[in-house]
XYZ file of N, CA and C in Angstrom:
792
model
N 121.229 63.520 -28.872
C 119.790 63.407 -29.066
C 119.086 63.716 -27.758
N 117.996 64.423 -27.904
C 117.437 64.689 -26.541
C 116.499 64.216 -26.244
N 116.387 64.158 -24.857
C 115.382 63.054 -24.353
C 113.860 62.890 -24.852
N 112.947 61.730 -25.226
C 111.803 61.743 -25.250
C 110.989 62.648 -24.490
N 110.233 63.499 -24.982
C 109.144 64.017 -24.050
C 108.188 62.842 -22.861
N 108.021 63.032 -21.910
C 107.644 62.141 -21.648
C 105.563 62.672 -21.444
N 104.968 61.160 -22.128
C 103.220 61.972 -22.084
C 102.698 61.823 -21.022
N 101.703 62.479 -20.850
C 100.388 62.188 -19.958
C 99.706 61.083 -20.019
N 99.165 60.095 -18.874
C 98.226 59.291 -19.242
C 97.321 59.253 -20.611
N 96.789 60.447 -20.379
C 95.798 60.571 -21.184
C 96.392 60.506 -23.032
N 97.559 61.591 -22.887
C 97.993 61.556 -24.196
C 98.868 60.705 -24.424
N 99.115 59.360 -23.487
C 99.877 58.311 -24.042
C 98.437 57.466 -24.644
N 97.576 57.624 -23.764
C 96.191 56.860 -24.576
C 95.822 57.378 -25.990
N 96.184 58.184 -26.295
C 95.948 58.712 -28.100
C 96.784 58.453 -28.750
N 98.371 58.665 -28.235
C 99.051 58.288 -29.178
C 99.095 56.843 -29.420
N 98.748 56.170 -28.267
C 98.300 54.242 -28.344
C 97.234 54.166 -29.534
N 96.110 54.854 -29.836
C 94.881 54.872 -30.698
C 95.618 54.971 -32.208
N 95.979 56.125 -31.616
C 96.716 57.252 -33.308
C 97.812 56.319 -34.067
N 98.735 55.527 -32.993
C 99.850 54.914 -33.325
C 98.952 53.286 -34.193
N 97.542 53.302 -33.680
C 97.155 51.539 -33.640
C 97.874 50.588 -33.111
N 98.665 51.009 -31.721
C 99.277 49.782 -31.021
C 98.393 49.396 -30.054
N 97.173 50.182 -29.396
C 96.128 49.879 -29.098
C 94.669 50.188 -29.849
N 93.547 50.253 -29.313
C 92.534 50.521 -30.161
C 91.860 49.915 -31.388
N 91.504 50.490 -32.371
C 91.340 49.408 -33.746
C 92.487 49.498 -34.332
N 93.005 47.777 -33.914
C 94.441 47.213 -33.974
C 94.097 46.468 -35.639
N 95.385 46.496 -36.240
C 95.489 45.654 -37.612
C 94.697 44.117 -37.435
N 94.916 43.513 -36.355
C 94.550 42.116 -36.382
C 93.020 41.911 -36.454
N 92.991 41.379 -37.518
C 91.475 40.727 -37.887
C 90.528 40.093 -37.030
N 89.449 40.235 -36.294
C 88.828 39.684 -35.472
C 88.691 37.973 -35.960
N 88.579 38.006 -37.163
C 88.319 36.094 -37.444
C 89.806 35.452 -37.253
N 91.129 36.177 -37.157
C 92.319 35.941 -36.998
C 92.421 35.677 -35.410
N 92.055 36.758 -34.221
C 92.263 36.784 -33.368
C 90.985 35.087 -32.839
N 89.991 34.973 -33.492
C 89.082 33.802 -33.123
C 90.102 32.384 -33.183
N 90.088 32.568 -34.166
C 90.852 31.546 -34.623
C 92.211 30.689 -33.457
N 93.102 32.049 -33.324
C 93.615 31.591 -32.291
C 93.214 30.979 -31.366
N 92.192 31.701 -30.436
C 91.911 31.111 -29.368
C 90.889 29.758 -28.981
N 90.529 29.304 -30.453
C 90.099 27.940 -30.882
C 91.602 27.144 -30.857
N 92.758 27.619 -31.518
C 93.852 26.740 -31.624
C 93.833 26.459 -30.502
N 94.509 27.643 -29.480
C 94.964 27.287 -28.268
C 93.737 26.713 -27.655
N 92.579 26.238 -27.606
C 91.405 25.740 -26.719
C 91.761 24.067 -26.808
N 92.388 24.081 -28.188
C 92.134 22.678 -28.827
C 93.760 21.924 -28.647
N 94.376 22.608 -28.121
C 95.435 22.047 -26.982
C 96.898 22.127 -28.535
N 96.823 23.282 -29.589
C 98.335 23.536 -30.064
C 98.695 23.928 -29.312
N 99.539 23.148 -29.353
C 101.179 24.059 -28.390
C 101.642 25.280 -28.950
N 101.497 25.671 -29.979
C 102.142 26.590 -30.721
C 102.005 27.602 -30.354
N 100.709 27.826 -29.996
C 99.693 28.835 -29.365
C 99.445 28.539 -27.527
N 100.495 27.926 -27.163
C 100.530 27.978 -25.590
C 101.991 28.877 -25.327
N 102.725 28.992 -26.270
C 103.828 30.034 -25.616
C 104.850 29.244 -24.711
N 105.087 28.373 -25.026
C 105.837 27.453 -23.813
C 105.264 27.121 -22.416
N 104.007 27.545 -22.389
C 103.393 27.414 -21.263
C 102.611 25.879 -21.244
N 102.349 25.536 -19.934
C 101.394 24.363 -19.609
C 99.855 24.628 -19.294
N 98.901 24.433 -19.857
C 97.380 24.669 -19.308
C 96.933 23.501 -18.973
N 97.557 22.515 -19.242
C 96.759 21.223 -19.405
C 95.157 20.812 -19.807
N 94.217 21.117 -19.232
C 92.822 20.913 -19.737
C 92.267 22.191 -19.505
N 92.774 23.121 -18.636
C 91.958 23.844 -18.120
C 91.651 25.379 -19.106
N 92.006 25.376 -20.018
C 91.623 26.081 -21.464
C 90.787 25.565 -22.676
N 89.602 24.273 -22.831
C 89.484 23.732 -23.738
C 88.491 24.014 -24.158
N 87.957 25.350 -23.456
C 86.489 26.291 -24.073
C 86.955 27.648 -24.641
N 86.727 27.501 -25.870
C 87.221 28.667 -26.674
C 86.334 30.016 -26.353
N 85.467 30.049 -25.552
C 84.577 31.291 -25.383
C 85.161 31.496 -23.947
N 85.606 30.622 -23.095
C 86.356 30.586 -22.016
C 87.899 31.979 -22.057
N 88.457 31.528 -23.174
C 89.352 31.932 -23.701
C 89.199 33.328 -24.260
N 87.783 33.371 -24.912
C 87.555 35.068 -25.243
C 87.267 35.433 -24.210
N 86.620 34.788 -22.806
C 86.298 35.404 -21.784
C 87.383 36.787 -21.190
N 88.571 36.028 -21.019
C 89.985 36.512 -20.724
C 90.236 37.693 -21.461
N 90.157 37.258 -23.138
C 90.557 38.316 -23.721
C 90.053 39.840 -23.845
N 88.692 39.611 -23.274
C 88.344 40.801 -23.423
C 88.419 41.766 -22.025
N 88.568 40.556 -20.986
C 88.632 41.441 -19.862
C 90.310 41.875 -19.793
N 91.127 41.186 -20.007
C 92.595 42.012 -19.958
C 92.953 42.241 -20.738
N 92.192 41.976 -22.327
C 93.164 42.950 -23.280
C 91.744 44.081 -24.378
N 91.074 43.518 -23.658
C 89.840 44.454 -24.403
C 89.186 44.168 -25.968
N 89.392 42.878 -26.372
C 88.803 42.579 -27.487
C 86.956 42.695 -27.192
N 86.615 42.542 -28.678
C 85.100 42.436 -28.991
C 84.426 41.183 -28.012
N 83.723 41.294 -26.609
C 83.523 40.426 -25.621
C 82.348 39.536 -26.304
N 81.192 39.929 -27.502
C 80.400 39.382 -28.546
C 81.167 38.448 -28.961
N 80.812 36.799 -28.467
C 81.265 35.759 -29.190
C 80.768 35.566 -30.862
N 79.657 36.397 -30.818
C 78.594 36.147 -32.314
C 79.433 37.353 -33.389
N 80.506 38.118 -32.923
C 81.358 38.876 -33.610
C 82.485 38.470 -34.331
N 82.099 37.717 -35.430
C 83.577 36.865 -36.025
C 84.045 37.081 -36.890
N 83.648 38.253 -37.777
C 84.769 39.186 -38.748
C 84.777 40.289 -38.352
N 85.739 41.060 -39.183
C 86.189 42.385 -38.969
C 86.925 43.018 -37.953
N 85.766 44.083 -37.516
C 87.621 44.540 -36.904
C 87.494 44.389 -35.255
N 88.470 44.322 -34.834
C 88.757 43.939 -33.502
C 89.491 45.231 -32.402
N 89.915 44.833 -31.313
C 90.277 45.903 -30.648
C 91.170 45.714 -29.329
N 91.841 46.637 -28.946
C 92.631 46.592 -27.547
C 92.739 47.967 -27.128
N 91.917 47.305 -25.857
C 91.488 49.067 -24.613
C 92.928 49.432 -24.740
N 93.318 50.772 -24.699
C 94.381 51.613 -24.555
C 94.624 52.193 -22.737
N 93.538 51.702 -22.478
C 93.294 51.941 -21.178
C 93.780 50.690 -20.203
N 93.406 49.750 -20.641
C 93.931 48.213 -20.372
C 95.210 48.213 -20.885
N 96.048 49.126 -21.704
C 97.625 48.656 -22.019
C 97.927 49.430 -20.897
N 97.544 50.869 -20.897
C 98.414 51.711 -19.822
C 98.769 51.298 -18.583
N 97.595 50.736 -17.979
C 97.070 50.006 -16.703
C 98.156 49.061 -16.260
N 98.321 47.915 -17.262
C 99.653 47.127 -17.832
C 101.314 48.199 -17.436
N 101.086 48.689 -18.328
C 102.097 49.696 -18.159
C 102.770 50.200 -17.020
N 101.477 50.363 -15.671
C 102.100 50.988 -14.640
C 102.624 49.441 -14.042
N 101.657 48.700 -14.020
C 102.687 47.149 -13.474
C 103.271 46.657 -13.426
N 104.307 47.007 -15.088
C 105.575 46.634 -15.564
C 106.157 47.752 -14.623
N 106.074 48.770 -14.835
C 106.716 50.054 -14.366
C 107.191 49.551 -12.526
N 105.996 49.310 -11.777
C 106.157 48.854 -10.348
C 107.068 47.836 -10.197
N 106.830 46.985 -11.454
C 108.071 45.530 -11.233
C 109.091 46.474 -11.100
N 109.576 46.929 -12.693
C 110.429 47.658 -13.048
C 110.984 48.297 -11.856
N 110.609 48.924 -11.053
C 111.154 49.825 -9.886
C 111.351 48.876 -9.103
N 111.139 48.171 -8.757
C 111.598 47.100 -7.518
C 112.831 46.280 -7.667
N 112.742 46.163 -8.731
C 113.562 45.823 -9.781
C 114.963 46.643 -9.449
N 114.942 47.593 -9.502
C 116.123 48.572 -9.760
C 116.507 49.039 -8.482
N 115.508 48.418 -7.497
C 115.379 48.812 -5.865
C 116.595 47.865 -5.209
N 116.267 46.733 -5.641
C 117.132 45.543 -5.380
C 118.373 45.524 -6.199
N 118.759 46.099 -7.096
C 119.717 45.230 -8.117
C 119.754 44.096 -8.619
N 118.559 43.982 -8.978
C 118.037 42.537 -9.561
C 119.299 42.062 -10.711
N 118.663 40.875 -11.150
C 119.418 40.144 -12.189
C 118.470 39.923 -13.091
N 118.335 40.749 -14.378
C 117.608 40.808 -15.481
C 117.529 40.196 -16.664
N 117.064 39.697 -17.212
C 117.009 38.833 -18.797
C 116.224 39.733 -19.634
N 116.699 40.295 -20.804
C 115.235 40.683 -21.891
C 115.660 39.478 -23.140
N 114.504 39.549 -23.908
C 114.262 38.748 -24.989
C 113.426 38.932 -25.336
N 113.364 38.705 -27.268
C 112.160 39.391 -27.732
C 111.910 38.155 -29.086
N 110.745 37.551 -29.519
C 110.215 36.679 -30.354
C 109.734 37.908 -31.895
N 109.984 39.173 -31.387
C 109.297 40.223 -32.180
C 111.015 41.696 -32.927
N 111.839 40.826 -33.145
C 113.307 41.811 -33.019
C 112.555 42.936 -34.407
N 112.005 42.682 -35.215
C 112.000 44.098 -36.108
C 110.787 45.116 -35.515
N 110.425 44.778 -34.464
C 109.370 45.654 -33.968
C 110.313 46.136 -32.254
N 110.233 45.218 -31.381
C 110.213 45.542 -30.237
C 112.135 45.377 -29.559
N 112.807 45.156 -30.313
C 114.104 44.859 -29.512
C 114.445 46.377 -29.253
N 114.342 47.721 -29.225
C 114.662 48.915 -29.220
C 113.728 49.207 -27.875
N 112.595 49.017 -28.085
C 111.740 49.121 -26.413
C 112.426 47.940 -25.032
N 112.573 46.693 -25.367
C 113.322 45.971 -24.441
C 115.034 46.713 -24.197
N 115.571 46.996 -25.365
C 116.734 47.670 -24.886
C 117.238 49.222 -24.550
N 116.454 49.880 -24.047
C 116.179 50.634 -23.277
C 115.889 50.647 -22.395
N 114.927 49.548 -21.895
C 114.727 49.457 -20.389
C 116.073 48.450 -19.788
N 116.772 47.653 -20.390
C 117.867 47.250 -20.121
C 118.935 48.250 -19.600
N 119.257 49.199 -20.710
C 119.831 50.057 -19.998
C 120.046 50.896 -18.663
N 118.397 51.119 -18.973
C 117.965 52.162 -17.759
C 118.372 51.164 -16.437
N 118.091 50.056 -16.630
C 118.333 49.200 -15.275
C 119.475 48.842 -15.193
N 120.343 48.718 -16.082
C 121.930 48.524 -15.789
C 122.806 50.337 -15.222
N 121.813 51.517 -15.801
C 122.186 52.865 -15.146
C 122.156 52.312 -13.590
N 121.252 51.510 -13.339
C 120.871 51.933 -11.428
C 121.779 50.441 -10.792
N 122.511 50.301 -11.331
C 123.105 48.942 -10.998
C 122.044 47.396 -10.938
N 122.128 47.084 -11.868
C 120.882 45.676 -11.947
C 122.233 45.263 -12.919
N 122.646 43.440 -12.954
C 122.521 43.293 -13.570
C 121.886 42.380 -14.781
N 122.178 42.819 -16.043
C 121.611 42.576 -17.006
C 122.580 41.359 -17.644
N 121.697 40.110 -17.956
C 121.777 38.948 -18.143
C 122.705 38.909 -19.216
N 123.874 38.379 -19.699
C 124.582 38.302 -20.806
C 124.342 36.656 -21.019
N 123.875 36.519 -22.381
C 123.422 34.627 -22.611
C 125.162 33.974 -22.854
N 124.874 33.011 -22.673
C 125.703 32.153 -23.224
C 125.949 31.970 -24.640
N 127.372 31.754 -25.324
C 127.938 31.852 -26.747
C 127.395 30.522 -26.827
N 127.128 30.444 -27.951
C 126.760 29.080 -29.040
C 126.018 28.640 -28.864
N 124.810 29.161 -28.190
C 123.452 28.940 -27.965
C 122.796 28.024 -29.403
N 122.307 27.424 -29.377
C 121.348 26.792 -30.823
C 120.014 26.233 -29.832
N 119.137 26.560 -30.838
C 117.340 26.168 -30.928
C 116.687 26.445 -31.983
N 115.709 25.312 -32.656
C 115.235 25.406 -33.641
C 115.693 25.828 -34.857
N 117.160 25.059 -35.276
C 117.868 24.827 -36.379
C 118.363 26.112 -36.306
N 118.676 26.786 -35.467
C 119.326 27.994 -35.617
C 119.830 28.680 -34.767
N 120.417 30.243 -34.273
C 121.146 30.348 -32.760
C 120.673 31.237 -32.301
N 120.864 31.432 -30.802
C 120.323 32.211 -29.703
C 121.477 32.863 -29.493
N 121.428 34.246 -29.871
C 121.944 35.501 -29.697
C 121.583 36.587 -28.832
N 122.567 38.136 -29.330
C 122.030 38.545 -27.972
C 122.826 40.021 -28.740
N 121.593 40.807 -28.995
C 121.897 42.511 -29.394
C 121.885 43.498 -28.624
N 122.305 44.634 -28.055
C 121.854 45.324 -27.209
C 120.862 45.147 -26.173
N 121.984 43.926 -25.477
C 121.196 43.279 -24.477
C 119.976 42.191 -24.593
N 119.413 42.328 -25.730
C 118.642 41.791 -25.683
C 118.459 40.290 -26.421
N 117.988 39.293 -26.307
C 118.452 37.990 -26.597
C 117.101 37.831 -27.754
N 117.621 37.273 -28.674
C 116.947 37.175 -29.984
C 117.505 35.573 -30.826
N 116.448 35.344 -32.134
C 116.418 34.213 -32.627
C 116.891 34.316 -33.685
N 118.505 33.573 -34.549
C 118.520 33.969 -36.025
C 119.133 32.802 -36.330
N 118.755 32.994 -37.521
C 118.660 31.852 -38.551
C 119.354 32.624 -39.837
N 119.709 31.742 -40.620
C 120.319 32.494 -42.082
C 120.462 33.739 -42.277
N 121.503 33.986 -40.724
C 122.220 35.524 -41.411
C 121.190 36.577 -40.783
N 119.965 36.284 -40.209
C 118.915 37.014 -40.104
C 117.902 36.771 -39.273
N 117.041 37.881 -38.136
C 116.886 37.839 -37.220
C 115.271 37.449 -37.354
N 114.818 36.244 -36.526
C 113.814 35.726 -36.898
C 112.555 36.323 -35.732
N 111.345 36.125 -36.406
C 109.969 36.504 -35.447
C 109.506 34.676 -35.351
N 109.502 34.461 -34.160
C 109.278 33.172 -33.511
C 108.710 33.534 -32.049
N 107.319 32.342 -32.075
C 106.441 32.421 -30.749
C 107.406 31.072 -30.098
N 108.687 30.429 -30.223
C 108.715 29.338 -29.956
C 109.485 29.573 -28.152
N 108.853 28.493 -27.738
C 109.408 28.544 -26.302
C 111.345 28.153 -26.165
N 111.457 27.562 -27.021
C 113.260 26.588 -26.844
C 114.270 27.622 -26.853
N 114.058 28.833 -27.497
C 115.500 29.948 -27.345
C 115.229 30.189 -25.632
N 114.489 30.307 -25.290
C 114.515 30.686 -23.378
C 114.870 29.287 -23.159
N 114.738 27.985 -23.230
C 115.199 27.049 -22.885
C 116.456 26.645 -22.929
N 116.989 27.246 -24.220
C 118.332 27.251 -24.231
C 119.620 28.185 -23.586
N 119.025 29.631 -23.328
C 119.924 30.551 -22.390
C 119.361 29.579 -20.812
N 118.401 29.067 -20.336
C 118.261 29.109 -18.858
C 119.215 27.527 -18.671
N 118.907 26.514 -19.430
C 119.536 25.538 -19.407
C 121.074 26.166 -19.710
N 121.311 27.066 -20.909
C 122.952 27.198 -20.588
C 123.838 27.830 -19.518
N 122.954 28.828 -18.691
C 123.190 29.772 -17.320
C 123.282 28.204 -16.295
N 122.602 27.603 -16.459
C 122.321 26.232 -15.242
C 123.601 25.917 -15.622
N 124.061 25.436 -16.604
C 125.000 24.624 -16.882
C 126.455 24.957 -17.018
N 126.628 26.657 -16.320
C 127.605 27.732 -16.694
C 127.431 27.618 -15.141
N 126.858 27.242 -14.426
C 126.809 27.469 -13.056
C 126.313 28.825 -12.596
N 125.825 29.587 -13.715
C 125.619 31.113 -12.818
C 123.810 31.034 -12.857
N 123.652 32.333 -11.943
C 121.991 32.086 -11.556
C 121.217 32.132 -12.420
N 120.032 32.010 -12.175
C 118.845 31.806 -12.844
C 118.470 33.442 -13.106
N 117.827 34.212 -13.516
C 117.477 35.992 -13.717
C 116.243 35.787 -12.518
N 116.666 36.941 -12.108
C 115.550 37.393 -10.697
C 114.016 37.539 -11.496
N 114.448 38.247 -12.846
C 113.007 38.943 -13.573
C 113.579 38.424 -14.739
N 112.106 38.667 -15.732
C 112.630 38.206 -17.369
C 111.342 39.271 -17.738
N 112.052 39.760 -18.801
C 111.189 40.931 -19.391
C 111.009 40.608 -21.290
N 109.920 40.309 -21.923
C 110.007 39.307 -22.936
C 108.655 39.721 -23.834
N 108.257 38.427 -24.461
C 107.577 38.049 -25.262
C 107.253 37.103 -25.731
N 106.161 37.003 -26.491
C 105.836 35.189 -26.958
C 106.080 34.176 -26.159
N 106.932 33.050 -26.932
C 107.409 32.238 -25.970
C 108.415 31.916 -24.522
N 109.364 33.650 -25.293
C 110.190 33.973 -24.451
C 109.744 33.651 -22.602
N 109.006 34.752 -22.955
C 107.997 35.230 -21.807
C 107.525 34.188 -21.231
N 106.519 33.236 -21.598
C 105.355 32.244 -21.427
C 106.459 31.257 -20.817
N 107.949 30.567 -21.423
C 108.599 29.819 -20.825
C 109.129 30.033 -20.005
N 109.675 31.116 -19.809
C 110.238 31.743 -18.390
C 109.311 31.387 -17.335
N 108.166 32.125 -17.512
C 107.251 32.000 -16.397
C 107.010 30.745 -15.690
N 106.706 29.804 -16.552
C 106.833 28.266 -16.770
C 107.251 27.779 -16.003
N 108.838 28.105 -16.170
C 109.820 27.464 -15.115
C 110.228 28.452 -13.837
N 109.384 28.869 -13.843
C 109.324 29.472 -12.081
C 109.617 31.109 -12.439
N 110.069 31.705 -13.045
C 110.569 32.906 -13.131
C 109.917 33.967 -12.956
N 109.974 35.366 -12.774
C 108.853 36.126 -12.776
C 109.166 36.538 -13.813
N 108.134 36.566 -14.986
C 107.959 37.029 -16.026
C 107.057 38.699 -16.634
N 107.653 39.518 -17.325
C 106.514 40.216 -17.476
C 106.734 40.202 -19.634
N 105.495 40.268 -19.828
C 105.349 40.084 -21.290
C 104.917 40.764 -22.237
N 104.680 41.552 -23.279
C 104.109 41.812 -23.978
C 103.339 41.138 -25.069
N 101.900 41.217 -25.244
C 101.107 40.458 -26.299
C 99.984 40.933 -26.903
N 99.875 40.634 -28.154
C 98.769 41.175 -29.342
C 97.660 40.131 -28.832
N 96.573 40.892 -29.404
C 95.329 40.449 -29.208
C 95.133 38.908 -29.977
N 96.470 38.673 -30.793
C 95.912 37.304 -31.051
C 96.665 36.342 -31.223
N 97.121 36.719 -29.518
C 97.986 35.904 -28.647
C 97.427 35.439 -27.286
N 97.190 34.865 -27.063
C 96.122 34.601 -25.459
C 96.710 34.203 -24.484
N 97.894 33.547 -24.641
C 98.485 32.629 -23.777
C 98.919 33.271 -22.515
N 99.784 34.556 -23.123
C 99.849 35.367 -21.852
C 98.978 35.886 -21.201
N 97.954 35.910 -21.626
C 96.780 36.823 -20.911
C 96.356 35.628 -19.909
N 96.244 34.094 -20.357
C 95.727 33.401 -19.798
C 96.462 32.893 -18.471
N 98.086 32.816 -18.510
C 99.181 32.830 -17.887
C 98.689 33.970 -16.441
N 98.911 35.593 -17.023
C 98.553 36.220 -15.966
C 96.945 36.014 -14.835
N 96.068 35.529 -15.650
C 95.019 34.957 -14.931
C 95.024 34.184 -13.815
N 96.498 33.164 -14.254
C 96.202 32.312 -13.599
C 97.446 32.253 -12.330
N 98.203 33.711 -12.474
C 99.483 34.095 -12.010
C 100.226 33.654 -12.053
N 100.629 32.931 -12.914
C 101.870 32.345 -13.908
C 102.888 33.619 -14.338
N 102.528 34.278 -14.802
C 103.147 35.737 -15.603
C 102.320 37.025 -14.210
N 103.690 37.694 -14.220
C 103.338 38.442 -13.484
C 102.569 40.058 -14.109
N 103.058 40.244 -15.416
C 102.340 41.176 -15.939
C 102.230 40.541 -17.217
N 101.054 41.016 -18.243
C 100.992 40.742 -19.440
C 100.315 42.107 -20.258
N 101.179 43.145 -20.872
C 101.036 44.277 -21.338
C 100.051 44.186 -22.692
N 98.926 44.608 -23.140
C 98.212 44.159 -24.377
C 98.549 45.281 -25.690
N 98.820 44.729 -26.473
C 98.725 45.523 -27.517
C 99.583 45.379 -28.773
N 99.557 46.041 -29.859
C 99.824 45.418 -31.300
C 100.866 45.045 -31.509
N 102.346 44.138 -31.595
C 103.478 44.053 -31.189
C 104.305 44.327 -32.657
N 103.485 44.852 -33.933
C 104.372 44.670 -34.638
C 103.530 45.824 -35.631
N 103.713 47.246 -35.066
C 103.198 48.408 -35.846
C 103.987 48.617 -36.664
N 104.057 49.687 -38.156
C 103.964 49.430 -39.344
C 105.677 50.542 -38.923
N 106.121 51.105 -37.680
C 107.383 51.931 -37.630
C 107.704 51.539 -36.028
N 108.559 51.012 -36.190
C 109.075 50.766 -34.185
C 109.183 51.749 -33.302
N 109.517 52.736 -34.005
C 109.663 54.367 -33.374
C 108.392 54.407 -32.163
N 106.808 53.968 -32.991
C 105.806 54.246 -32.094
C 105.506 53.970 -30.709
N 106.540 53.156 -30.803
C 106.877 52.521 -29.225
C 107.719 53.340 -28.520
N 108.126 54.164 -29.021
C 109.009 55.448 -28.155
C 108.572 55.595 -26.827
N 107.132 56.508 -27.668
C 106.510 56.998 -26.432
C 106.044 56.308 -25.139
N 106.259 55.102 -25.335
C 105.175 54.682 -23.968
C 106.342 53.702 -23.518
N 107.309 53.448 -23.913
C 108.787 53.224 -23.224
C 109.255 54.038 -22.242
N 109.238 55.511 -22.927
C 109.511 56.396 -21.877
C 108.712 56.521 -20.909
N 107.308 56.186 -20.911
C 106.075 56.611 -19.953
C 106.604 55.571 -18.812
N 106.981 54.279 -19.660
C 107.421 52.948 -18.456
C 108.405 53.404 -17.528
N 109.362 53.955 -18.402
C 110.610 54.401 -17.785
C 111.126 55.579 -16.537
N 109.957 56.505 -16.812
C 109.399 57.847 -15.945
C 108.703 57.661 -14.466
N 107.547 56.531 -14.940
C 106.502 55.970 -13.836
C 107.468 54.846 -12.800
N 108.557 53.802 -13.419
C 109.201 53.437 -12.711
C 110.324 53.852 -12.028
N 110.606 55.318 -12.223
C 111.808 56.163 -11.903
C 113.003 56.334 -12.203
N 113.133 55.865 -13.694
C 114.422 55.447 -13.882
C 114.466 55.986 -15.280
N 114.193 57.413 -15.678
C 114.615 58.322 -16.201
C 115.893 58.818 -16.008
N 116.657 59.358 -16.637
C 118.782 59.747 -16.389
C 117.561 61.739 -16.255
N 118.580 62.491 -15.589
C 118.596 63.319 -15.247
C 118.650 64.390 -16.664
């Protein structure tokens, strides 16, 4: 198979529009509100494994954020219909992961991926796994017999995932990262230099000291609020669960190009 073309800024910003992983995104603006009332009003569910303690308990506070790093409708008086994420604000994202990413591969870091999103995004996390195990990094192998939340912490092409009955689950919950970092502690081997993630994945890592970088939909806040507060070192915006995974091709490779770690 031959390599992805790799795009232009510009034409990774259309195919972000064209694809709807940025731009006018599926998620409902009264959906994306909603959230950030949960998380104001102190669910955990909607903190990502993260801690805010009080300092989130204004929900317009909370759209404040969202619109400046992920580009939603900044009109609090805007509470149906359709909503949005700058494509310009993912790319931006993009080169930051990319800069980790290279430093990353500079050092021979010690890497973790994990994904709360496996029928959308485990094919974009395991690719950049690769690419960083090409340049000598290595890449985190979890611990066997992992269990969280009535079910086990696994690990596919690198990448560490949640399943339950036979089948691979979409969970914002923080405890599968609790359970690989507590089982690495308890295996005696290190902690991951970087963690490259999602949802809770992401948000708990960061948590407990890690440098985290994340990917999140517009009606998800936690990370956005995390990077605000430099908790999370990047937080990438945009739709995490488009209608073909493929669409994420393109701007994998863009990550992969900009951080230098394209194969010849």
């Amino acid at each position: 198979m031959g390599a992805m073309p790799i795009l232009s800024r510009a034409d990774l910003v259309e195919h972000l529009v064209r694809s709807r992983i940025a731009g006018d995104v599926a998620t409902p603006r009264d959906n994306n509100l909603s959230h950030y009332r949960k998380l104001a009003n102190g669910d955990r569910h909607y903190w990502f494994g993260l801690e805010f303690g009080d300092r989130w308990t204004d929900e317009q506070d909370v759209l404040a954020v969202m619109a400046e790093r992920c580009g939603v409708v900044d009109d609090p008086a805007h509470r149906t219909g359709q909503d949005t994420i700058d494509p310009e604000l993912t790319v931006a994202a993009l080169d930051r992961m990319a800069a980790r990413l290279a430093k990353a591969a500079a050092a021979k870091e010690r890497v973790l991926f994990a994904t709360g999103h496996p029928g959308s995004l485990i094919d974009a996390h395991s690719r950049v796994a690769a690419a960083l195990r090409a340049r000598g990094c290595d890449i985190v192998r979890i611990p066997g017999g992992l269990t969280a939340d009535e079910g086990y912490v696994v690990q596919f092409a690198d990448v560490a995932v949640f399943e339950r009955g036979a089948s691979l689950w979409h969970t914002h919950s923080p405890e599968p990262m609790n359970a690989i970092l507590d089982g690495l502690e308890a295996l005696g081997e290190p902690a991951p230099d970087l963690v490259v993630a999602d949802h809770g994945w992401a948000g708990r890592a960061a948590q407990r000291g890690l440098e985290s970088l994340g990917y999140a939909d517009c009606n998800d806040p936690a990370l956005f609020l995390a990077e605000a507060e430099g908790t999370m070192q990047v937080t990438i915006p945009l739709d995490d669960h488009v209608v073909d995974p493929r669409y994420y091709e393109p701007m994998t490779a863009y990550v992969l190009d900009a951080a230098g770690l394209t194969t010849a």
